[in-house]
XYZ file of C-alpha atoms in Angstrom:
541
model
C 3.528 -6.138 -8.423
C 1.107 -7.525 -10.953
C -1.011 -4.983 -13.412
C -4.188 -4.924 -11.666
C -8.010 -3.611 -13.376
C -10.572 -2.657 -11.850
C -14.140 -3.314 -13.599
C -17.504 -2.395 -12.724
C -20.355 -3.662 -14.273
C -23.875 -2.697 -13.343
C -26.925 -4.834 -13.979
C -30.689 -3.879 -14.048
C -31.653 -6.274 -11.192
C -31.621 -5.338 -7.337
C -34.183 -7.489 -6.124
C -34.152 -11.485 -7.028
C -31.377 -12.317 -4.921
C -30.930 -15.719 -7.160
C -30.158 -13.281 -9.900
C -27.862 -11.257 -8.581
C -26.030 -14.601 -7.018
C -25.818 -16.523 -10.310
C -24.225 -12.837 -11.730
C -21.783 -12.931 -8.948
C -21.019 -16.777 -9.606
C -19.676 -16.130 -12.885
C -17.393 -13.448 -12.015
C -15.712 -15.152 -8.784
C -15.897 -18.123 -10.430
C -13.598 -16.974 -13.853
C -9.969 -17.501 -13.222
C -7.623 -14.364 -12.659
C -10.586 -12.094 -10.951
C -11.458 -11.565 -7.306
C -14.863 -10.358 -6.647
C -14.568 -7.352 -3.949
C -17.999 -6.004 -3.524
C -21.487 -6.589 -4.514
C -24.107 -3.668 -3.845
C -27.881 -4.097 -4.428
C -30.474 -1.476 -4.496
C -33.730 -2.347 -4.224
C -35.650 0.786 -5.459
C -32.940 1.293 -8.182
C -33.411 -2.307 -9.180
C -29.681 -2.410 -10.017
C -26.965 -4.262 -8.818
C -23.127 -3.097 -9.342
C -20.664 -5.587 -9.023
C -16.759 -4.926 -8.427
C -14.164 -7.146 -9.242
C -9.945 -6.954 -10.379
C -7.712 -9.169 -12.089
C -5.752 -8.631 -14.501
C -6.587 -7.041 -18.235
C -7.431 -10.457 -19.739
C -8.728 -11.690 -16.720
C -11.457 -9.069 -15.665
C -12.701 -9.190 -20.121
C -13.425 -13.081 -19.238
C -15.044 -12.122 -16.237
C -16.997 -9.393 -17.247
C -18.173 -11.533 -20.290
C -18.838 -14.546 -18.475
C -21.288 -12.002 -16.336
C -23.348 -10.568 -19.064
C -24.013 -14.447 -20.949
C -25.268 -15.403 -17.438
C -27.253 -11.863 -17.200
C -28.662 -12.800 -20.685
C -29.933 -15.588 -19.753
C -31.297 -14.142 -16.458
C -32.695 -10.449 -17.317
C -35.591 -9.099 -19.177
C -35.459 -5.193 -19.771
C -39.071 -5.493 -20.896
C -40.311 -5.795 -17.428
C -37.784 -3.829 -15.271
C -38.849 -0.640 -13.820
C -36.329 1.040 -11.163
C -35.162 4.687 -9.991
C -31.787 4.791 -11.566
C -31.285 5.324 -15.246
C -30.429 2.608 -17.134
C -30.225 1.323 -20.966
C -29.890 -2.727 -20.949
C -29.545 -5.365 -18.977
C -25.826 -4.914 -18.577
C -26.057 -0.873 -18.601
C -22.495 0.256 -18.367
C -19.212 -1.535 -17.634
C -16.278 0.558 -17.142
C -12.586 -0.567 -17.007
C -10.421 1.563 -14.518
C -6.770 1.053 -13.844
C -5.754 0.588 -10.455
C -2.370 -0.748 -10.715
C 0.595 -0.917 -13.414
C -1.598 -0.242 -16.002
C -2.274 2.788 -18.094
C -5.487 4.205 -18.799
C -4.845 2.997 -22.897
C -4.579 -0.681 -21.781
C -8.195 -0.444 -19.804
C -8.983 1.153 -23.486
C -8.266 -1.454 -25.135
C -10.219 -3.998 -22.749
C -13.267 -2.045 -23.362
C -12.580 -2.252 -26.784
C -11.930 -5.910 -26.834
C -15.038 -6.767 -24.320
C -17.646 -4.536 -26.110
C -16.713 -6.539 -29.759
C -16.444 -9.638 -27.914
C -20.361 -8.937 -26.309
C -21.538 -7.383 -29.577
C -20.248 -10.602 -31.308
C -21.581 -13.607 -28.374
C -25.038 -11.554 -27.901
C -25.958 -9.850 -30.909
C -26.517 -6.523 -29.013
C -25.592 -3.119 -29.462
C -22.671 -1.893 -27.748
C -21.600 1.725 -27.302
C -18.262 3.148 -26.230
C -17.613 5.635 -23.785
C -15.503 7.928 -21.611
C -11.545 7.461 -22.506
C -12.666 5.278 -25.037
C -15.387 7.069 -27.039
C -14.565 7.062 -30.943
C -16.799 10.430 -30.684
C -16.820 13.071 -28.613
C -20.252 13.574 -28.073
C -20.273 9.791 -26.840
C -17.739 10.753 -23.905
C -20.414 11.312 -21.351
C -22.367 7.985 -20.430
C -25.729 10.330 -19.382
C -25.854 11.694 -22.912
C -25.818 8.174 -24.805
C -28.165 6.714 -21.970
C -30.255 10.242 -22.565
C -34.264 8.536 -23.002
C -32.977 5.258 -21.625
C -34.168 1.771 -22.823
C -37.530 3.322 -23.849
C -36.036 5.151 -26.361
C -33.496 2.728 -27.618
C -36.181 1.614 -30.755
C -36.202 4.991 -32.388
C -32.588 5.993 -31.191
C -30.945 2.573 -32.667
C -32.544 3.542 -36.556
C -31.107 7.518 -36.558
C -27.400 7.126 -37.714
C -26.117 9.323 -34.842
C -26.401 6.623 -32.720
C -25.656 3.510 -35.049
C -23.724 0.901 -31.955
C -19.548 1.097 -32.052
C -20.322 -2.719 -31.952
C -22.878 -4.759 -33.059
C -26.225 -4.457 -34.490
C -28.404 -1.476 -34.522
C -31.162 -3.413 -34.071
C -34.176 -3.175 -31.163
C -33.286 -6.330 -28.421
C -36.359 -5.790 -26.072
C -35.221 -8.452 -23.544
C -31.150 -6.706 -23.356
C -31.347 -3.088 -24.688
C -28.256 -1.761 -25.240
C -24.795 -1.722 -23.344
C -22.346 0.631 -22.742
C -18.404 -0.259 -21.773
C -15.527 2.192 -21.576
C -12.089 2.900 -19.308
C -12.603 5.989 -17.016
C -10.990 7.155 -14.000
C -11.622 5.712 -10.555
C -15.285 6.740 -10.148
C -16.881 7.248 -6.481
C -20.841 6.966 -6.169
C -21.735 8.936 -3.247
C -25.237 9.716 -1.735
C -25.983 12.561 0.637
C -29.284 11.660 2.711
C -31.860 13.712 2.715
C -35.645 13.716 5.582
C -37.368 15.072 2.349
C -38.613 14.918 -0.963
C -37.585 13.601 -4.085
C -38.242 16.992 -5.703
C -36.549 18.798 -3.388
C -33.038 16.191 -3.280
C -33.413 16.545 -6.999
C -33.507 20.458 -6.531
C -30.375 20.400 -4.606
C -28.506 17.575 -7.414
C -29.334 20.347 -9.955
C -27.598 22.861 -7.719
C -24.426 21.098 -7.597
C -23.607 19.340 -10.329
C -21.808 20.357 -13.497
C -24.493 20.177 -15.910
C -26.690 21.933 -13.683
C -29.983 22.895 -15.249
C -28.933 23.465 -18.602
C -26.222 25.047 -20.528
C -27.255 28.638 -19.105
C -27.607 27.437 -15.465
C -24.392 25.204 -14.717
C -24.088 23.788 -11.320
C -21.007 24.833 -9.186
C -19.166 21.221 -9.026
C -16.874 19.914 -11.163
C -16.816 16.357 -12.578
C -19.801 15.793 -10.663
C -23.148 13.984 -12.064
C -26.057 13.755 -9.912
C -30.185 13.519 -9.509
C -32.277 13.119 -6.334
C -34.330 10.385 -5.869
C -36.445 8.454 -3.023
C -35.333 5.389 -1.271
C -38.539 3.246 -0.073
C -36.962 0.898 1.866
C -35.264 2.983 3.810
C -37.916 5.986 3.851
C -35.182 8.962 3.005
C -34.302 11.037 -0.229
C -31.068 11.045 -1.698
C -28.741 13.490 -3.653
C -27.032 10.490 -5.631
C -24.032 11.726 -7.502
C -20.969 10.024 -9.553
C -17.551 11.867 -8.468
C -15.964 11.616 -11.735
C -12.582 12.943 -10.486
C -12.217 12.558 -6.700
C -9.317 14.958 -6.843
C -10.788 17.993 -8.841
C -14.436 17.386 -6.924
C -13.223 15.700 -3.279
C -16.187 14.012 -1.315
C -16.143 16.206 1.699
C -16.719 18.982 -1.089
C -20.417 17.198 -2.360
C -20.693 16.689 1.014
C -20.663 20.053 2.635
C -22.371 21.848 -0.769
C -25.304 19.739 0.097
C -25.249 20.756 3.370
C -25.237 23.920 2.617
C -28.451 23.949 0.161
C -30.273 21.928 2.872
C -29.852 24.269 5.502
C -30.975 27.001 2.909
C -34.195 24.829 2.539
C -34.287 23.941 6.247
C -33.393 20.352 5.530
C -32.075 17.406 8.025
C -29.169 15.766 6.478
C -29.127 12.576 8.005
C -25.446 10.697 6.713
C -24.518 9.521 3.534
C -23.666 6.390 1.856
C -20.436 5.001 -0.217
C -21.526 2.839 -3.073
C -19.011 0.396 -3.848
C -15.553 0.507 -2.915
C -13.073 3.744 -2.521
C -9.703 4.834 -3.177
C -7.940 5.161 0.438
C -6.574 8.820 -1.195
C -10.685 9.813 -1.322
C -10.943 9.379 2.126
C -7.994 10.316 3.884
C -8.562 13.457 1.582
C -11.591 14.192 3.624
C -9.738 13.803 6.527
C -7.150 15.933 5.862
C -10.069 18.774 5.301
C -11.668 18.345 8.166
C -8.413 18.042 10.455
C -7.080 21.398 9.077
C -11.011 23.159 9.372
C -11.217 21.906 13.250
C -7.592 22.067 14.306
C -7.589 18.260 15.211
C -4.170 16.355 15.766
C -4.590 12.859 14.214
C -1.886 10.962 12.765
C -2.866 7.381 12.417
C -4.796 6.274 8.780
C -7.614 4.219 10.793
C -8.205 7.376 13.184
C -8.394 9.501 9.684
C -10.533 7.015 8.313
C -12.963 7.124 11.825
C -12.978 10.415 11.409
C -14.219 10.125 7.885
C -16.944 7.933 8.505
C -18.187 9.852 11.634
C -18.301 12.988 9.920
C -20.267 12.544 6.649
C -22.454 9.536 8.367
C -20.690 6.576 5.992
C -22.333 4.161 8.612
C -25.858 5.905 8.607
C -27.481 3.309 6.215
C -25.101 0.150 7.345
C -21.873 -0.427 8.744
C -18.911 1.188 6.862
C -15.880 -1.570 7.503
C -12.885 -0.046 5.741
C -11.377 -3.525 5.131
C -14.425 -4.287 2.855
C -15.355 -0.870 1.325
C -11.213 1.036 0.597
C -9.559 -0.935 -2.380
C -6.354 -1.190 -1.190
C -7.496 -2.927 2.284
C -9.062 -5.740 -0.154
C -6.228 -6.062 -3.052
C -3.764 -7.579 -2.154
C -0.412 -9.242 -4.311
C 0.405 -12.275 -3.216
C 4.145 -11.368 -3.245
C 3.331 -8.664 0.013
C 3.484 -11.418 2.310
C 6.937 -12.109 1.586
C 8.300 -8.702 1.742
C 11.246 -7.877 3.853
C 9.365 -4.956 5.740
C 7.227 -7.508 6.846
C 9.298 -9.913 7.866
C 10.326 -10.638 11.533
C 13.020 -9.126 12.843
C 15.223 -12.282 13.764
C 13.916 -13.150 9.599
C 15.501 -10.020 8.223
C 18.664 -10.206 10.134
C 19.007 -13.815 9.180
C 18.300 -12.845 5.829
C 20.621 -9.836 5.714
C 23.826 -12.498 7.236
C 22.839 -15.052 4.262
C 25.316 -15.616 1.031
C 23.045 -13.397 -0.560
C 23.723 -9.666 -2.432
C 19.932 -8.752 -1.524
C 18.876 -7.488 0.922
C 22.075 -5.361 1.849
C 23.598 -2.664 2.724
C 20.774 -0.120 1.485
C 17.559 -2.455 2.623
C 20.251 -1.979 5.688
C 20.400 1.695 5.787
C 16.373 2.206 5.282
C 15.526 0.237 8.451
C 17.641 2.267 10.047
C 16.487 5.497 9.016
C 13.154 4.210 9.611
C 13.936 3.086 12.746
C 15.442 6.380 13.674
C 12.600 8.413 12.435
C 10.435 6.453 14.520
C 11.975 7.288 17.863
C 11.901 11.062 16.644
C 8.362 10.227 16.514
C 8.314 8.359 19.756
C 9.696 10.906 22.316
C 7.219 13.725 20.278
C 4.252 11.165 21.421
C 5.992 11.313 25.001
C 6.083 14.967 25.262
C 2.694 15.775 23.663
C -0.408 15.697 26.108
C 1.570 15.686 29.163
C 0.501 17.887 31.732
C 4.098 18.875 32.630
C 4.587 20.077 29.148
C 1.218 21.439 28.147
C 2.860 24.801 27.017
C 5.004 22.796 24.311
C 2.047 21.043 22.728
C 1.764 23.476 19.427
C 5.519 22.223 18.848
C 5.143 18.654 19.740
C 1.999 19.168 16.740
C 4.029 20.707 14.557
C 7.323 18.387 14.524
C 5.550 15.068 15.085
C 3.824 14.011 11.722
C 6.839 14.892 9.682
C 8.732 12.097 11.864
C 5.522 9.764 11.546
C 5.272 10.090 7.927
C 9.149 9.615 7.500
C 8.959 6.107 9.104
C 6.393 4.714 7.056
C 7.965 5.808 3.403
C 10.960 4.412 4.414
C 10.524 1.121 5.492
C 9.186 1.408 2.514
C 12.821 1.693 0.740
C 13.821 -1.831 2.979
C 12.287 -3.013 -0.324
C 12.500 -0.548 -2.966
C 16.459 -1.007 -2.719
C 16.138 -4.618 -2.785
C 14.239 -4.406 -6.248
C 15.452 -1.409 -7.297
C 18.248 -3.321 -9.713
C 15.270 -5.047 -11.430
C 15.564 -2.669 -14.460
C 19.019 -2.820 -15.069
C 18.858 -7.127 -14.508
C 15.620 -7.168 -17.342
C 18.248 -4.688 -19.278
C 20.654 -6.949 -19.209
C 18.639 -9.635 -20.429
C 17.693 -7.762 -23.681
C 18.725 -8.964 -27.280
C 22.038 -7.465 -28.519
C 22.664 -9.185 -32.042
C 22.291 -6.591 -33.758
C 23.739 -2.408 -33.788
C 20.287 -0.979 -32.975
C 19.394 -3.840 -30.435
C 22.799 -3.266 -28.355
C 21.844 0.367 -28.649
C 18.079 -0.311 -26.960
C 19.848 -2.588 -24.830
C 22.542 -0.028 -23.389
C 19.518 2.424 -22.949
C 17.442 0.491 -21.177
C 20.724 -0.439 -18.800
C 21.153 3.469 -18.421
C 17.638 3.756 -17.706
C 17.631 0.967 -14.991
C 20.767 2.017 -13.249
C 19.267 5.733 -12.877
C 16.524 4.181 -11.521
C 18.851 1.911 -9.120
C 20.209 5.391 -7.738
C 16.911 7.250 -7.073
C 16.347 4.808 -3.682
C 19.480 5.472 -2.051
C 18.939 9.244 -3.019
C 15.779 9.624 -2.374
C 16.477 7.940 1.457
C 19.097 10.508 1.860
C 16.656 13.159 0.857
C 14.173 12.281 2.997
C 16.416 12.019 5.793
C 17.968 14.980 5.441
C 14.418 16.892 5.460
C 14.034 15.706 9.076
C 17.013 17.521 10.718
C 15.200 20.696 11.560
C 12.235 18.571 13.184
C 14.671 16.586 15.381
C 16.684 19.606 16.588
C 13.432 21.138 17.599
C 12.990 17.552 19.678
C 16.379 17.766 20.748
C 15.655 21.527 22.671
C 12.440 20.476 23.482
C 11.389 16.790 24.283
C 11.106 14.734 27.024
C 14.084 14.856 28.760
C 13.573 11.389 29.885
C 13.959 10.032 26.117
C 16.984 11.994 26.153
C 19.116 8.636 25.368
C 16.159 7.747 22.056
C 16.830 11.355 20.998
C 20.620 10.238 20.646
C 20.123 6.725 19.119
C 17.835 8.395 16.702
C 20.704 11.277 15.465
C 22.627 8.444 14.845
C 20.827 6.189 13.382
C 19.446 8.804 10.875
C 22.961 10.133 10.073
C 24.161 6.359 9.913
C 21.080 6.022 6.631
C 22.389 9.052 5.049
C 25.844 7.095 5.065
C 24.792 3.974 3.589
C 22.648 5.944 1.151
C 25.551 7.601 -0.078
C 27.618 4.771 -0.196
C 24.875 3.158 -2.748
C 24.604 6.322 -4.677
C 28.425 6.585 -5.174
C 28.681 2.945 -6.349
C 26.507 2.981 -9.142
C 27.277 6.188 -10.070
C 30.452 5.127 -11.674
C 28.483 3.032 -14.407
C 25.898 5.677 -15.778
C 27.656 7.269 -18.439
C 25.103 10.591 -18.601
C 27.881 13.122 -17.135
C 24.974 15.840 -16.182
C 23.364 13.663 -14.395
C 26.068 12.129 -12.613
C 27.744 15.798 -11.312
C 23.853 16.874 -10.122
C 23.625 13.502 -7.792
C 26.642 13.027 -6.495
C 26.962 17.154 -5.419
C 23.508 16.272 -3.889
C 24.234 13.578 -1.748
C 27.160 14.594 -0.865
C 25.358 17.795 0.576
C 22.833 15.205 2.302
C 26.304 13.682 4.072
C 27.624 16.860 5.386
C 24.211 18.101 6.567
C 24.196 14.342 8.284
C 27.434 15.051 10.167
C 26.892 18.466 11.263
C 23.306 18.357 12.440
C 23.513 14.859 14.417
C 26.511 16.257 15.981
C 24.551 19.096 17.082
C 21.678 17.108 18.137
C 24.292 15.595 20.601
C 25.074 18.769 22.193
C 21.930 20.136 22.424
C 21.001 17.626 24.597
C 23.695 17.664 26.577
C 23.144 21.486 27.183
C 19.895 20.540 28.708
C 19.372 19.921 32.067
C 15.461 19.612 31.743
């Protein structure tokens, strides 16, 4: 898959639609990016675009935006709710895929010289990319805003990273940096602005000052007044989604409003999601109520009835989670999505890839899928009510098994890509055969962990399907069988792959630990489908 960045630029104009197009233009329009969201807000007057592409791409794009901003934006007439600093305010770089968090560094680093040197403006960095650490936190360089940018830009504390320290009235200043993926998330609020801001102070980090910190993590927020839409807001930045989840901001508002005998009416995603945030929240609120849900869109339903993510306007996952909207080109062509006749023809063509250990991951998928089948069958049945709290206990083990490996149907077939690239690698020289022969090592290790990691999964599922075996639907009795075997027949072929490139890697250590592993995995195989096949033929209902 290709490296894929994520950038995020907001601009100081949610009103003029014409501006806000002309912004968008120049994104979509520079090659290498694709433009995911746009989200105007009237009363904060700011607009924050989201687009990916790759590193070089999304600098273009995000440059091409602020010349056309420029041209578009004067800071000397904007008034709006949300803090802000310039025309372009802040414009983050996040990594999203097969990049590292020092490569959306150095974007920010090339964009903000880049601006600083087309615009003549004053750039600051930020976050992962601050050159100082009192510049880490965007509210405390934006503290006074663009009103207080003339005195600010002359005290040498705050002489720009890039660019002038000079006073542009009609720009400001702008801020870029790399972060982690950031969620903006609003809590609604039948009240005040004081009394949403009341609440913000409560919960987030900085609280009310260093001697009264709020009880959230990684959380920034403020309350403020939507006029359009005649509520208050809690409007906080999630920093880290996985130290401070959203169900967590979520219910801690709650809680103060009920204190203050407050409606909470819903809440509001701005911009786009990780998937992990939200099936997060539905994790919490499955285990807190008991619920048995095992499909990702009935998580995500969940989700968005819940915490009201459709209170303000319609919450379409395929236009608000990142993942629904990115996708490689090279997915469409991927054996797991392939026909069936397609594979098989694929699999009987003079070809090395796919084989036997694409092979022996449809199988196991295939196999845990029945497991997960004949649970499906027994569970809400009148005639087995009583077995229900097993049926929920040894189902989503089975359901989560088939989706990681059809998974491996690919992983194996690229799983030699290492070792091939290895190959490829200079060896003229004594210390470039020595790189070479590591990176070989390196690759066929990494050509092993599929096959092992197949066998490992497998081999966690035994206990779940000898449960199914005592207790299922007699009437799947025959699925039951076909998936013993089919699961025991994956452990095979995964051992099979293991043991073949075993014989190249050279790291003795590492070759015992494997190969006493899955050959463990193969005698657990044999024994526990063979008992499978008796328990069921024990039964007689």
């Amino acid at each position: 898959m290709s490296a894929l960045v994520e950038c995020v630029p907001n601009f100081s104009e949610g009103n003029n639609q014409e501006v806000i197009n002309e912004i968008a233009k120049a994104i979509s329009q520079t090659g290498g990016c694709k433009l995911l969201d746009v989200d105007a807000g009237p009363s904060t007057n700011r607009t924050v675009y989201t687009f990916v592409g790759s590193p070089t791409a999304v600098v273009e794009g995000a440059l091409n935006a602020a010349r056309t901003a420029s041209q578009l934006i004067n800071m000397e007439n904007h008034t709006g709710e949300h803090p802000r600093m310039g025309a372009l305010d802040v414009c983050p770089f996040i990594p999203v895929r097969n990049v590292t968090m020092a490569d959306c560094v150095h974007c920010a680093n090339l964009f903000g010289k880049r601006l600083a040197d087309a615009l003549h403006v004053p750039v600051y960095l930020y976050g992962e990319a601050a050159l100082k650490e009192s510049r880490k936190s965007l509210p405390a360089i934006r503290a006074g805003e663009y009103e207080a940018l003339p005195k600010k830009l002359r005290e040498a504390e705050w002489t720009p990273d890039f660019g002038p320290a000079n006073f542009v009235p009609r720009w400001g200043a702008t801020v870029t940096g790399a972060r982690k993926f950031l969620i903006a998330y609003n809590v609604n609020l039948l009240c005040t602005k004081e009394l949403a801001h009341r609440i913000a102070l409560n919960i987030r980090e900085q609280g009310r000052g260093k001697d009264q910190p709020g009880r959230l993590k990684q959380v920034q927020g403020m309350g403020w007044y939507l006029e359009e839409e005649n509520i208050a807001q809690v409007s906080t930045n999630l920093l880290d989604f996985e130290t401070t989840p959203l169900h967590m901001v979520y219910e801690e508002v709650c809680r103060d409003a009920q204190d203050l005998n407050l409606p909470v009416v819903g809440s509001q995603l701005v911009g786009l999601v990780p998937q992990k945030a939200i099936l997060d929240a539905a994790e919490f609120y499955i285990h807190q109520k008991n619920l048995f849900i095992l499909e990702e869109d009935h998580k995500i339903r969940l989700v968005v009835s819940r915490l009201g993510l459709d209170s303000l306007c319609p919450f379409n996952p395929k236009e608000r989670i990142i993942e629904e909207m990115v996708q490689d080109g090279s997915e469409s062509g991927c054996l797991a999505s392939l026909p069936l006749h397609t594979l098989v023809q694929k699999v009987g063509s003079r070809s090395a890839a796919p084989g036997g250990g694409s092979v022996s991951a449809a199988m196991s998928s295939l196999g845990a899928a029945l497991g997960c089948m004949v649970g499906l069958m027994t569970y809400g049945k009148r005639q087995f009510e009583e077995l229900d709290p097993v049926m929920r206990q040894i189902i989503p083990p089975f359901h989560r098994a088939m989706n990681e490996l059809v998974a491996m149907v690919d992983e194996d077939s690229t799983a030699f890509s290492s070792y091939m690239e290895a190959m490829r690698l200079p060896k003229s020289t004594p210390e470039e055969k020595e790189r070479r022969t590591a990176a070989m090592q390196l690759g066929l290790k990494k050509a092993v962990g599929v096959p092992f990691s197949l066998a490992e999964k497998v081999n966690s599922l035994w206990p779940s399907l000898k449960e199914m075996a005592r207790h299922g639907n007699l009437a799947c009795r025959s699925d039951i069988q076909v998936a013993a075997k089919a699961l025991e027949a994956g452990v095979f072929g995964a051992y099979f792959n293991v043991i073949t490139n075993l014989k190249d890697i050279t790291d003795e250590g590492f070759n015992e630990q494997v190969r006493m592993k899955v050959s463990r995995f193969v005698e657990e195989a044999k024994d526990s489908a063979a008992l499978v096949l008796e328990l069921l033929e024990e039964r007689t209902q």
